[in-house]
Amino acid sequence: MKKIRLKLQERSYDIIVGRGAAGELSGIVKKMRFSGPIAVITDRVVEKKTRSVYKKALDAVTNELTVITVPSGEKSKSVDMFRDVSQKLANRTKGHKPLIVALGGGVIGDLAGFVASSYRRGVPYIQVPTTLLAQVDSSVGGKVGIDLPEAKNLVGAFYQPKAVLVDTGFLPTLPARHIRNGMAEVIKYGIIKKRSFFALLEDEMERLLELKSERLDDVVYECLRIKARLVEKDERDDKDLRIALNFGHTLGHGIEAAAEYTNRYNHGECVSIGMVMASDIAVRLGMFSEKGLLKVKRLLKKAGLPVSVKGIGLKDILRTHRFDKKFVSGTNRFVLPTGIGKVEVVEDIPGILIRTVLREYVS
Ligand code: NAD
Ligand code: GLY
């Protein structure tokens, strides 16, 4: 197993990566010297699949274990579910500050992390991500929150976990569509930060998708290393560094909200289309080469990801993408590639250019 230390002074924590990492839960709880109730927040699908693992690890360190399950899917990242989980926590851990274990995909990490950030003005939590997307991205960095009908992640906080246990042994039960979903974020790291990593993905993609690649753990580790270093330099996303991680997310979030968080398009699929659109905008602004755009599209297609939208109105995407948090004082901000491995933040992209590119990819 490998370890990354994410250094943020008193908020520093370890990210442990590899098969069996979830088994480290008991050791982490002991190291924290935590003795109160432990609440596992998870979804119904994940709970069944991981019961033997989390119970074994946590029964060894507490006799006050409570499990709160929510329906699986993006709709659980809602105000209603936030209230429901917080109330269950209050009723089951009466008078005590619990330790929360966020066990699941990005939906659970964001929801449970947000509950942890606000319940009793903040309780400790540990991320145990079970989807590829959560393992390479959402479990690290402390962005937690819920969606509003107006837009994704509109209510939230920065709240760092005490540890992140990235157990790649959870991945074989994940449906293929969700492996591809996570692969969109994996590819994102290559485009924003590391050309050689992008090249590795070009070579290994088929084997990675089948989870047969010997490089799988290295790939997950590399994504986390890139993310950890960006978070260390720009924890609160206000220095134009961490924002690179939002490459493809401006229009991607617009598509996701326009699709009303149904499973027509999942997060990674929207990010995939958003990355193509952002790359095309960069080409039209003379910042990125046609060849680069083709390479991006080719790798996304190789990963089985969509590169255009069907069945969602252009107007709906335009309307919803304006709620994106990267808009400051009504001015848009896009992360655009200038090469494979390098991005820049560009403000005030003309609306006509955005519409032209959307027309190209929306049918
Ligand atoms: P998800 O949490 O809904 O998980 C996808 C599906 O996989 C669910 O149906 C779940 O029940 C199932 N599942 C999870 N683990 C499984 C396993 N091991 N075996 C079988 N099935 C399993 O979705 P996701 O794609 O993991 O996360 C998407 C969310 O992450 C979005 O809300 C997005 O906004 C958020 N996100 C947050 C950040 C951040 O920095 N906080 C970054 C990227 C994405
Ligand atoms: N996923 C974007 C971020 O963590 O900043």
mmCIF file of C-alpha atoms and ligand atoms in Angstrom:
data_model
loop_
_atom_site.group_PDB
_atom_site.id
_atom_site.type_symbol
_atom_site.label_atom_id
_atom_site.label_comp_id
_atom_site.label_asym_id
_atom_site.label_seq_id
_atom_site.Cartn_x
_atom_site.Cartn_y
_atom_site.Cartn_z
ATOM 1 C CA MET A 1 0.000 0.000 0.000
ATOM 2 C CA LYS A 2 1.130 3.554 -0.714
ATOM 3 C CA LYS A 3 0.646 6.680 1.335
ATOM 4 C CA ILE A 4 0.348 10.352 0.404
ATOM 5 C CA ARG A 5 0.522 12.977 3.134
ATOM 6 C CA LEU A 6 -1.686 15.966 2.259
ATOM 7 C CA LYS A 7 -0.098 18.826 4.142
ATOM 8 C CA LEU A 8 -2.411 21.555 5.438
ATOM 9 C CA GLN A 9 -0.954 22.392 8.859
ATOM 10 C CA GLU A 10 -3.335 21.160 11.566
ATOM 11 C CA ARG A 11 -5.720 19.879 8.878
ATOM 12 C CA SER A 12 -3.098 17.543 7.326
ATOM 13 C CA TYR A 13 -4.041 13.935 6.682
ATOM 14 C CA ASP A 14 -2.937 10.681 5.095
ATOM 15 C CA ILE A 15 -4.363 9.180 1.934
ATOM 16 C CA ILE A 16 -3.746 5.427 1.931
ATOM 17 C CA VAL A 17 -4.005 3.782 -1.483
ATOM 18 C CA GLY A 18 -4.147 0.125 -2.463
ATOM 19 C CA ARG A 19 -6.039 -3.130 -2.154
ATOM 20 C CA GLY A 20 -7.207 -3.651 1.413
ATOM 21 C CA ALA A 21 -6.810 0.016 2.443
ATOM 22 C CA ALA A 22 -10.279 0.008 4.075
ATOM 23 C CA GLY A 23 -8.949 -2.514 6.603
ATOM 24 C CA GLU A 24 -6.818 0.347 7.972
ATOM 25 C CA LEU A 25 -9.997 1.934 9.403
ATOM 26 C CA SER A 26 -9.506 0.376 12.835
ATOM 27 C CA GLY A 27 -5.886 1.509 13.008
ATOM 28 C CA ILE A 28 -6.824 5.064 12.010
ATOM 29 C CA VAL A 29 -9.596 5.265 14.623
ATOM 30 C CA LYS A 30 -7.191 3.992 17.295
ATOM 31 C CA LYS A 31 -4.562 6.514 16.214
ATOM 32 C CA MET A 32 -7.159 9.284 16.526
ATOM 33 C CA ARG A 33 -7.868 8.047 20.087
ATOM 34 C CA PHE A 34 -11.556 8.376 19.254
ATOM 35 C CA SER A 35 -13.882 6.710 21.728
ATOM 36 C CA GLY A 36 -17.429 7.950 20.929
ATOM 37 C CA PRO A 37 -20.065 6.568 18.565
ATOM 38 C CA ILE A 38 -19.121 5.882 14.947
ATOM 39 C CA ALA A 39 -21.689 6.538 12.208
ATOM 40 C CA VAL A 40 -21.189 4.958 8.802
ATOM 41 C CA ILE A 41 -23.064 6.978 6.180
ATOM 42 C CA THR A 42 -23.453 5.012 2.973
ATOM 43 C CA ASP A 43 -25.897 4.139 0.207
ATOM 44 C CA ARG A 44 -27.996 0.994 0.043
ATOM 45 C CA VAL A 45 -26.009 -0.614 -2.775
ATOM 46 C CA VAL A 46 -22.619 0.040 -1.196
ATOM 47 C CA GLU A 47 -23.763 -1.027 2.272
ATOM 48 C CA LYS A 48 -24.549 -4.567 1.075
ATOM 49 C CA LYS A 49 -21.332 -4.883 -0.885
ATOM 50 C CA THR A 50 -19.008 -3.640 1.847
ATOM 51 C CA ARG A 51 -20.731 -4.827 5.039
ATOM 52 C CA SER A 52 -18.199 -7.514 5.898
ATOM 53 C CA VAL A 53 -15.268 -5.102 5.430
ATOM 54 C CA TYR A 54 -16.501 -2.116 7.432
ATOM 55 C CA LYS A 55 -18.084 -4.182 10.193
ATOM 56 C CA LYS A 56 -14.919 -6.181 10.792
ATOM 57 C CA ALA A 57 -12.796 -3.012 10.926
ATOM 58 C CA LEU A 58 -15.152 -0.956 13.092
ATOM 59 C CA ASP A 59 -16.464 -3.639 15.460
ATOM 60 C CA ALA A 60 -12.844 -3.945 16.567
ATOM 61 C CA VAL A 61 -12.794 -0.330 17.791
ATOM 62 C CA THR A 62 -16.343 0.520 18.921
ATOM 63 C CA ASN A 63 -19.470 -1.014 20.364
ATOM 64 C CA GLU A 64 -21.434 2.060 19.330
ATOM 65 C CA LEU A 65 -21.652 1.578 15.578
ATOM 66 C CA THR A 66 -24.612 3.011 13.702
ATOM 67 C CA VAL A 67 -25.232 2.763 9.965
ATOM 68 C CA ILE A 68 -27.264 5.366 8.073
ATOM 69 C CA THR A 69 -28.160 4.451 4.506
ATOM 70 C CA VAL A 70 -29.596 6.645 1.766
ATOM 71 C CA PRO A 71 -30.866 5.693 -1.704
ATOM 72 C CA SER A 72 -28.030 5.453 -4.228
ATOM 73 C CA GLY A 73 -27.679 8.195 -6.829
ATOM 74 C CA GLU A 74 -27.226 11.937 -7.267
ATOM 75 C CA LYS A 75 -30.732 12.725 -5.980
ATOM 76 C CA SER A 76 -29.490 11.895 -2.478
ATOM 77 C CA LYS A 77 -27.259 14.983 -2.555
ATOM 78 C CA SER A 78 -30.302 17.043 -1.617
ATOM 79 C CA VAL A 79 -31.484 19.378 1.136
ATOM 80 C CA ASP A 80 -34.088 16.767 2.157
ATOM 81 C CA MET A 81 -31.504 14.006 2.506
ATOM 82 C CA PHE A 82 -29.135 16.322 4.374
ATOM 83 C CA ARG A 83 -31.898 16.959 6.937
ATOM 84 C CA ASP A 84 -32.875 13.288 7.121
ATOM 85 C CA VAL A 85 -29.304 12.081 7.741
ATOM 86 C CA SER A 86 -28.607 14.858 10.289
ATOM 87 C CA GLN A 87 -31.777 13.969 12.217
ATOM 88 C CA LYS A 88 -30.922 10.248 12.238
ATOM 89 C CA LEU A 89 -27.478 11.151 13.517
ATOM 90 C CA ALA A 90 -28.985 13.286 16.278
ATOM 91 C CA ASN A 91 -31.428 10.567 17.336
ATOM 92 C CA ARG A 92 -28.916 7.743 17.291
ATOM 93 C CA THR A 93 -25.890 9.435 18.854
ATOM 94 C CA LYS A 94 -27.768 11.542 21.410
ATOM 95 C CA GLY A 95 -25.531 13.862 23.387
ATOM 96 C CA HIS A 96 -22.289 12.553 21.840
ATOM 97 C CA LYS A 97 -20.052 13.825 19.079
ATOM 98 C CA PRO A 98 -19.817 11.028 16.528
ATOM 99 C CA LEU A 99 -17.049 10.128 14.105
ATOM 100 C CA ILE A 100 -18.512 9.834 10.606
ATOM 101 C CA VAL A 101 -17.293 7.333 8.030
ATOM 102 C CA ALA A 102 -18.334 8.369 4.502
ATOM 103 C CA LEU A 103 -18.460 5.009 2.709
ATOM 104 C CA GLY A 104 -19.429 5.174 -0.955
ATOM 105 C CA GLY A 105 -19.085 7.134 -4.157
ATOM 106 C CA GLY A 106 -18.857 10.876 -4.630
ATOM 107 C CA VAL A 107 -22.517 11.360 -3.697
ATOM 108 C CA ILE A 108 -21.928 9.877 -0.247
ATOM 109 C CA GLY A 109 -18.584 11.622 0.234
ATOM 110 C CA ASP A 110 -20.113 15.002 -0.575
ATOM 111 C CA LEU A 111 -23.306 14.464 1.457
ATOM 112 C CA ALA A 112 -21.707 12.805 4.510
ATOM 113 C CA GLY A 113 -18.820 15.289 4.447
ATOM 114 C CA PHE A 114 -21.308 18.172 4.427
ATOM 115 C CA VAL A 115 -23.209 16.631 7.338
ATOM 116 C CA ALA A 116 -19.861 16.264 9.171
ATOM 117 C CA SER A 117 -19.001 19.911 8.471
ATOM 118 C CA SER A 118 -22.200 21.235 10.028
ATOM 119 C CA TYR A 119 -23.488 18.684 12.545
ATOM 120 C CA ARG A 120 -22.743 20.098 16.017
ATOM 121 C CA ARG A 121 -20.663 22.733 14.137
ATOM 122 C CA GLY A 122 -18.334 20.059 12.842
ATOM 123 C CA VAL A 123 -17.430 16.486 13.722
ATOM 124 C CA PRO A 124 -14.488 14.426 12.410
ATOM 125 C CA TYR A 125 -14.948 12.222 9.364
ATOM 126 C CA ILE A 126 -13.033 9.683 7.302
ATOM 127 C CA GLN A 127 -13.528 9.170 3.582
ATOM 128 C CA VAL A 128 -13.681 5.583 2.321
ATOM 129 C CA PRO A 129 -14.419 6.003 -1.412
ATOM 130 C CA THR A 130 -15.810 3.012 -3.307
ATOM 131 C CA THR A 131 -16.162 4.315 -6.897
ATOM 132 C CA LEU A 132 -13.268 5.095 -9.220
ATOM 133 C CA LEU A 133 -14.465 8.709 -9.444
ATOM 134 C CA ALA A 134 -14.462 9.121 -5.673
ATOM 135 C CA GLN A 135 -11.126 7.313 -5.349
ATOM 136 C CA VAL A 136 -9.283 9.575 -7.798
ATOM 137 C CA ASP A 137 -11.029 12.839 -7.028
ATOM 138 C CA SER A 138 -13.957 13.629 -4.752
ATOM 139 C CA SER A 139 -12.767 11.943 -1.526
ATOM 140 C CA VAL A 140 -9.732 14.221 -1.317
ATOM 141 C CA GLY A 141 -9.580 17.967 -0.829
ATOM 142 C CA GLY A 142 -12.489 18.690 1.484
ATOM 143 C CA LYS A 143 -15.050 20.050 -0.965
ATOM 144 C CA VAL A 144 -18.350 18.812 0.435
ATOM 145 C CA GLY A 145 -21.899 19.809 -0.337
ATOM 146 C CA ILE A 146 -25.302 19.179 -1.808
ATOM 147 C CA ASP A 147 -27.182 20.182 -4.960
ATOM 148 C CA LEU A 148 -30.077 22.585 -5.417
ATOM 149 C CA PRO A 149 -32.499 22.281 -8.344
ATOM 150 C CA GLU A 150 -30.822 25.452 -9.695
ATOM 151 C CA ALA A 151 -27.338 23.931 -9.853
ATOM 152 C CA LYS A 152 -24.955 21.297 -8.539
ATOM 153 C CA ASN A 153 -22.947 21.729 -5.344
ATOM 154 C CA LEU A 154 -24.465 25.152 -4.743
ATOM 155 C CA VAL A 155 -24.566 24.664 -0.958
ATOM 156 C CA GLY A 156 -21.420 23.355 0.671
ATOM 157 C CA ALA A 157 -18.213 23.883 2.569
ATOM 158 C CA PHE A 158 -14.494 23.204 2.630
ATOM 159 C CA TYR A 159 -14.074 20.603 5.337
ATOM 160 C CA GLN A 160 -11.092 18.258 5.320
ATOM 161 C CA PRO A 161 -11.391 14.608 6.380
ATOM 162 C CA LYS A 162 -9.106 13.067 9.018
ATOM 163 C CA ALA A 163 -7.978 10.357 6.583
ATOM 164 C CA VAL A 164 -8.852 8.923 3.170
ATOM 165 C CA LEU A 165 -8.699 5.161 2.608
ATOM 166 C CA VAL A 166 -8.653 4.373 -1.100
ATOM 167 C CA ASP A 167 -9.278 0.643 -1.405
ATOM 168 C CA THR A 168 -9.030 -0.399 -5.052
ATOM 169 C CA GLY A 169 -10.305 -3.819 -3.979
ATOM 170 C CA PHE A 170 -13.815 -2.285 -4.026
ATOM 171 C CA LEU A 171 -13.691 -1.575 -7.759
ATOM 172 C CA PRO A 172 -14.479 -5.022 -9.278
ATOM 173 C CA THR A 173 -18.158 -4.813 -8.235
ATOM 174 C CA LEU A 174 -18.568 -1.363 -9.780
ATOM 175 C CA PRO A 175 -20.661 -1.404 -13.005
ATOM 176 C CA ALA A 176 -18.631 -0.735 -16.171
ATOM 177 C CA ARG A 177 -20.445 2.555 -16.757
ATOM 178 C CA HIS A 178 -19.145 3.828 -13.420
ATOM 179 C CA ILE A 179 -15.590 2.744 -14.206
ATOM 180 C CA ARG A 180 -15.858 4.870 -17.367
ATOM 181 C CA ASN A 181 -17.390 7.667 -15.282
ATOM 182 C CA GLY A 182 -14.295 7.784 -13.062
ATOM 183 C CA MET A 183 -12.030 7.482 -16.077
ATOM 184 C CA ALA A 184 -13.205 10.932 -17.241
ATOM 185 C CA GLU A 185 -11.620 12.468 -14.124
ATOM 186 C CA VAL A 186 -8.505 10.287 -14.585
ATOM 187 C CA ILE A 187 -8.085 11.621 -18.145
ATOM 188 C CA LYS A 188 -8.660 15.144 -16.823
ATOM 189 C CA TYR A 189 -5.461 14.872 -14.720
ATOM 190 C CA GLY A 190 -3.445 14.009 -17.824
ATOM 191 C CA ILE A 191 -4.786 17.008 -19.738
ATOM 192 C CA ILE A 192 -4.392 19.548 -16.938
ATOM 193 C CA LYS A 193 -1.059 18.477 -15.501
ATOM 194 C CA LYS A 194 0.948 15.645 -17.015
ATOM 195 C CA ARG A 195 1.548 14.786 -20.649
ATOM 196 C CA SER A 196 3.386 11.518 -19.820
ATOM 197 C CA PHE A 197 0.399 10.395 -17.722
ATOM 198 C CA PHE A 198 -1.933 11.130 -20.672
ATOM 199 C CA ALA A 199 0.358 8.990 -22.876
ATOM 200 C CA LEU A 200 0.258 6.147 -20.330
ATOM 201 C CA LEU A 201 -3.546 6.299 -20.410
ATOM 202 C CA GLU A 202 -3.512 6.132 -24.233
ATOM 203 C CA ASP A 203 -1.488 2.888 -24.005
ATOM 204 C CA GLU A 204 -3.282 1.261 -21.074
ATOM 205 C CA MET A 205 -6.915 2.366 -21.477
ATOM 206 C CA GLU A 206 -8.428 -0.983 -22.531
ATOM 207 C CA ARG A 207 -6.733 -2.869 -19.695
ATOM 208 C CA LEU A 208 -7.568 -0.141 -17.181
ATOM 209 C CA LEU A 209 -11.258 -0.265 -18.085
ATOM 210 C CA GLU A 210 -11.274 -4.024 -17.503
ATOM 211 C CA LEU A 211 -9.366 -3.498 -14.222
ATOM 212 C CA LYS A 212 -6.746 -5.858 -15.652
ATOM 213 C CA SER A 213 -3.928 -3.352 -15.857
ATOM 214 C CA GLU A 214 -1.052 -3.841 -13.447
ATOM 215 C CA ARG A 215 -0.809 -0.059 -13.483
ATOM 216 C CA LEU A 216 -4.305 0.500 -11.961
ATOM 217 C CA ASP A 217 -3.092 1.298 -8.433
ATOM 218 C CA ASP A 218 -0.311 3.506 -9.851
ATOM 219 C CA VAL A 219 -2.857 5.398 -11.957
ATOM 220 C CA VAL A 220 -5.123 6.015 -8.952
ATOM 221 C CA TYR A 221 -2.082 7.027 -6.875
ATOM 222 C CA GLU A 222 -0.844 9.462 -9.556
ATOM 223 C CA CYS A 223 -4.255 11.190 -9.758
ATOM 224 C CA LEU A 224 -4.315 11.587 -5.984
ATOM 225 C CA ARG A 225 -0.748 12.884 -5.899
ATOM 226 C CA ILE A 226 -1.614 15.569 -8.481
ATOM 227 C CA LYS A 227 -4.787 16.496 -6.613
ATOM 228 C CA ALA A 228 -3.103 16.561 -3.184
ATOM 229 C CA ARG A 229 -0.365 18.929 -4.424
ATOM 230 C CA LEU A 230 -2.949 21.316 -5.940
ATOM 231 C CA VAL A 231 -5.071 21.283 -2.769
ATOM 232 C CA GLU A 232 -2.004 21.994 -0.617
ATOM 233 C CA LYS A 233 -1.230 25.088 -2.682
ATOM 234 C CA ASP A 234 -4.788 26.346 -2.982
ATOM 235 C CA GLU A 235 -7.019 24.700 -0.388
ATOM 236 C CA ARG A 236 -9.910 27.139 -0.781
ATOM 237 C CA ASP A 237 -9.772 27.393 -4.546
ATOM 238 C CA ASP A 238 -9.030 31.115 -4.595
ATOM 239 C CA LYS A 239 -5.516 31.248 -6.106
ATOM 240 C CA ASP A 240 -6.282 30.090 -9.660
ATOM 241 C CA LEU A 241 -4.468 26.756 -9.071
ATOM 242 C CA ARG A 242 -7.032 24.282 -7.753
ATOM 243 C CA ILE A 243 -9.487 25.574 -10.324
ATOM 244 C CA ALA A 244 -7.551 23.490 -12.905
ATOM 245 C CA LEU A 245 -9.389 20.474 -11.443
ATOM 246 C CA ASN A 246 -12.576 22.012 -12.787
ATOM 247 C CA PHE A 247 -11.466 21.607 -16.387
ATOM 248 C CA GLY A 248 -14.549 20.463 -18.311
ATOM 249 C CA HIS A 249 -16.832 21.166 -15.361
ATOM 250 C CA THR A 250 -18.270 24.576 -16.363
ATOM 251 C CA LEU A 251 -20.347 23.295 -19.259
ATOM 252 C CA GLY A 252 -20.276 19.778 -17.754
ATOM 253 C CA HIS A 253 -22.163 20.970 -14.676
ATOM 254 C CA GLY A 254 -24.545 22.832 -16.994
ATOM 255 C CA ILE A 255 -25.347 19.579 -18.805
ATOM 256 C CA GLU A 256 -25.742 17.711 -15.514
ATOM 257 C CA ALA A 257 -28.187 20.281 -14.117
ATOM 258 C CA ALA A 258 -30.051 20.499 -17.443
ATOM 259 C CA ALA A 259 -30.445 16.698 -17.339
ATOM 260 C CA GLU A 260 -31.905 17.221 -13.837
ATOM 261 C CA TYR A 261 -29.425 14.815 -12.229
ATOM 262 C CA THR A 262 -31.133 11.818 -13.824
ATOM 263 C CA ASN A 263 -28.942 8.913 -14.848
ATOM 264 C CA ARG A 264 -29.242 9.945 -18.508
ATOM 265 C CA TYR A 265 -25.784 11.472 -18.071
ATOM 266 C CA ASN A 266 -23.642 10.881 -14.986
ATOM 267 C CA HIS A 267 -21.003 13.278 -13.654
ATOM 268 C CA GLY A 268 -18.029 11.812 -15.542
ATOM 269 C CA GLU A 269 -19.961 11.667 -18.802
ATOM 270 C CA CYS A 270 -20.863 15.358 -18.443
ATOM 271 C CA VAL A 271 -17.243 16.210 -17.602
ATOM 272 C CA SER A 272 -16.133 14.280 -20.698
ATOM 273 C CA ILE A 273 -18.406 16.343 -22.949
ATOM 274 C CA GLY A 274 -17.439 19.506 -21.046
ATOM 275 C CA MET A 275 -13.723 18.793 -21.611
ATOM 276 C CA VAL A 276 -14.307 18.432 -25.358
ATOM 277 C CA MET A 277 -16.293 21.680 -25.455
ATOM 278 C CA ALA A 278 -13.649 23.562 -23.426
ATOM 279 C CA SER A 279 -10.890 22.178 -25.672
ATOM 280 C CA ASP A 280 -12.827 23.296 -28.747
ATOM 281 C CA ILE A 281 -13.280 26.790 -27.275
ATOM 282 C CA ALA A 282 -9.490 26.854 -26.711
ATOM 283 C CA VAL A 283 -8.892 25.865 -30.359
ATOM 284 C CA ARG A 284 -11.212 28.643 -31.573
ATOM 285 C CA LEU A 285 -9.357 31.135 -29.361
ATOM 286 C CA GLY A 286 -6.049 30.028 -30.920
ATOM 287 C CA MET A 287 -4.749 28.649 -27.594
ATOM 288 C CA PHE A 288 -4.852 24.919 -28.359
ATOM 289 C CA SER A 289 -4.111 22.889 -31.497
ATOM 290 C CA GLU A 290 -6.642 20.949 -33.587
ATOM 291 C CA LYS A 291 -4.328 17.960 -33.103
ATOM 292 C CA GLY A 292 -4.614 18.358 -29.321
ATOM 293 C CA LEU A 293 -8.409 18.465 -29.547
ATOM 294 C CA LEU A 294 -8.391 15.262 -31.612
ATOM 295 C CA LYS A 295 -6.131 13.523 -29.082
ATOM 296 C CA VAL A 296 -8.493 14.504 -26.251
ATOM 297 C CA LYS A 297 -11.552 13.261 -28.164
ATOM 298 C CA ARG A 298 -9.791 10.031 -29.187
ATOM 299 C CA LEU A 299 -8.814 9.115 -25.618
ATOM 300 C CA LEU A 300 -12.274 9.912 -24.242
ATOM 301 C CA LYS A 301 -13.867 7.763 -26.946
ATOM 302 C CA LYS A 302 -11.380 4.981 -26.193
ATOM 303 C CA ALA A 303 -12.586 5.167 -22.588
ATOM 304 C CA GLY A 304 -16.162 4.702 -23.856
ATOM 305 C CA LEU A 305 -17.157 8.233 -22.851
ATOM 306 C CA PRO A 306 -19.535 10.522 -24.767
ATOM 307 C CA VAL A 307 -18.094 13.514 -26.630
ATOM 308 C CA SER A 308 -21.430 15.118 -27.523
ATOM 309 C CA VAL A 309 -24.888 15.583 -25.931
ATOM 310 C CA LYS A 310 -28.170 14.150 -27.132
ATOM 311 C CA GLY A 311 -31.671 14.912 -25.920
ATOM 312 C CA ILE A 312 -30.952 18.002 -23.814
ATOM 313 C CA GLY A 313 -31.822 21.490 -24.997
ATOM 314 C CA LEU A 314 -29.053 23.960 -25.730
ATOM 315 C CA LYS A 315 -31.016 26.692 -23.971
ATOM 316 C CA ASP A 316 -31.275 24.576 -20.806
ATOM 317 C CA ILE A 317 -27.510 24.050 -20.719
ATOM 318 C CA LEU A 318 -26.895 27.775 -21.270
ATOM 319 C CA ARG A 319 -29.315 28.656 -18.487
ATOM 320 C CA THR A 320 -27.984 26.154 -15.932
ATOM 321 C CA HIS A 321 -24.270 26.703 -16.602
ATOM 322 C CA ARG A 322 -24.661 30.315 -15.449
ATOM 323 C CA PHE A 323 -25.159 29.063 -11.880
ATOM 324 C CA ASP A 324 -21.682 27.530 -11.940
ATOM 325 C CA LYS A 325 -19.556 28.780 -9.045
ATOM 326 C CA LYS A 326 -16.768 29.693 -11.450
ATOM 327 C CA PHE A 327 -18.927 32.630 -12.540
ATOM 328 C CA VAL A 328 -17.810 35.591 -10.457
ATOM 329 C CA SER A 329 -19.943 38.773 -10.539
ATOM 330 C CA GLY A 330 -21.681 37.405 -13.623
ATOM 331 C CA THR A 331 -18.392 36.981 -15.544
ATOM 332 C CA ASN A 332 -17.641 33.493 -16.809
ATOM 333 C CA ARG A 333 -14.330 31.736 -16.090
ATOM 334 C CA PHE A 334 -13.193 28.719 -18.053
ATOM 335 C CA VAL A 335 -10.237 26.382 -17.584
ATOM 336 C CA LEU A 336 -8.837 25.911 -21.096
ATOM 337 C CA PRO A 337 -5.970 23.710 -22.336
ATOM 338 C CA THR A 338 -2.941 25.253 -24.013
ATOM 339 C CA GLY A 339 -1.359 21.838 -24.620
ATOM 340 C CA ILE A 340 -1.691 18.307 -23.243
ATOM 341 C CA GLY A 341 -0.563 18.737 -19.628
ATOM 342 C CA LYS A 342 -1.170 22.464 -19.335
ATOM 343 C CA VAL A 343 -4.203 24.686 -18.732
ATOM 344 C CA GLU A 344 -4.967 28.356 -18.210
ATOM 345 C CA VAL A 345 -7.898 30.189 -16.660
ATOM 346 C CA VAL A 346 -9.646 32.482 -19.141
ATOM 347 C CA GLU A 347 -12.354 34.963 -18.178
ATOM 348 C CA ASP A 348 -15.166 36.521 -20.112
ATOM 349 C CA ILE A 349 -15.457 34.115 -23.025
ATOM 350 C CA PRO A 350 -17.942 35.734 -25.441
ATOM 351 C CA GLY A 351 -21.419 34.221 -25.194
ATOM 352 C CA ILE A 352 -21.518 33.841 -28.967
ATOM 353 C CA LEU A 353 -18.463 31.570 -28.890
ATOM 354 C CA ILE A 354 -19.994 29.420 -26.134
ATOM 355 C CA ARG A 355 -23.225 29.105 -28.141
ATOM 356 C CA THR A 356 -21.329 28.250 -31.337
ATOM 357 C CA VAL A 357 -19.430 25.454 -29.613
ATOM 358 C CA LEU A 358 -22.551 24.169 -27.865
ATOM 359 C CA ARG A 359 -24.346 24.007 -31.232
ATOM 360 C CA GLU A 360 -21.498 21.829 -32.527
ATOM 361 C CA TYR A 361 -21.932 19.226 -29.779
ATOM 362 C CA VAL A 362 -25.620 19.370 -28.789
ATOM 363 C CA SER A 363 -28.259 17.587 -30.865
HETATM 364 P P1 NAD B 1 -22.248 7.748 -6.823
HETATM 365 O O1 NAD B 1 -21.764 8.071 -5.477
HETATM 366 O O2 NAD B 1 -23.682 7.956 -7.107
HETATM 367 O O3 NAD B 1 -21.865 6.242 -7.163
HETATM 368 C C1 NAD B 1 -22.245 5.694 -8.401
HETATM 369 C C2 NAD B 1 -23.032 4.392 -8.239
HETATM 370 O O4 NAD B 1 -22.136 3.347 -7.901
HETATM 371 C C3 NAD B 1 -24.101 4.413 -7.180
HETATM 372 O O5 NAD B 1 -25.229 3.770 -7.698
HETATM 373 C C4 NAD B 1 -23.502 3.580 -6.048
HETATM 374 O O6 NAD B 1 -24.492 2.939 -5.293
HETATM 375 C C5 NAD B 1 -22.651 2.590 -6.806
HETATM 376 N N1 NAD B 1 -21.469 2.076 -6.120
HETATM 377 C C6 NAD B 1 -20.580 2.780 -5.390
HETATM 378 N N2 NAD B 1 -19.536 2.001 -5.060
HETATM 379 C C7 NAD B 1 -19.778 0.771 -5.573
HETATM 380 C C8 NAD B 1 -19.055 -0.445 -5.594
HETATM 381 N N3 NAD B 1 -17.846 -0.563 -5.061
HETATM 382 N N4 NAD B 1 -19.619 -1.505 -6.226
HETATM 383 C C9 NAD B 1 -20.831 -1.385 -6.834
HETATM 384 N N5 NAD B 1 -21.543 -0.256 -6.883
HETATM 385 C C10 NAD B 1 -21.022 0.810 -6.250
HETATM 386 O O7 NAD B 1 -21.469 8.577 -7.930
HETATM 387 P P2 NAD B 1 -19.936 8.971 -8.177
HETATM 388 O O8 NAD B 1 -19.784 8.970 -9.636
HETATM 389 O O9 NAD B 1 -19.005 8.187 -7.339
HETATM 390 O O10 NAD B 1 -19.847 10.475 -7.629
HETATM 391 C C11 NAD B 1 -20.472 11.517 -8.309
HETATM 392 C C12 NAD B 1 -20.578 12.703 -7.394
HETATM 393 O O11 NAD B 1 -19.277 13.142 -6.998
HETATM 394 C C13 NAD B 1 -21.252 13.909 -8.024
HETATM 395 O O12 NAD B 1 -22.235 14.392 -7.158
HETATM 396 C C14 NAD B 1 -20.140 14.928 -8.151
HETATM 397 O O13 NAD B 1 -20.592 16.245 -8.062
HETATM 398 C C15 NAD B 1 -19.261 14.555 -6.991
HETATM 399 N N6 NAD B 1 -17.874 15.021 -7.124
HETATM 400 C C16 NAD B 1 -17.353 15.717 -6.070
HETATM 401 C C17 NAD B 1 -16.052 16.155 -6.112
HETATM 402 C C18 NAD B 1 -15.445 16.857 -4.918
HETATM 403 O O14 NAD B 1 -14.326 17.359 -5.008
HETATM 404 N N7 NAD B 1 -16.129 16.893 -3.799
HETATM 405 C C19 NAD B 1 -15.248 15.876 -7.239
HETATM 406 C C20 NAD B 1 -15.816 15.161 -8.296
HETATM 407 C C21 NAD B 1 -17.137 14.731 -8.216
HETATM 408 N N1 GLY B 2 -13.089 18.398 -7.935
HETATM 409 C C1 GLY B 2 -12.689 19.770 -7.882
HETATM 410 C C2 GLY B 2 -11.897 20.111 -6.671
HETATM 411 O O1 GLY B 2 -11.712 19.318 -5.797
HETATM 412 O O2 GLY B 2 -11.448 21.237 -6.570
#
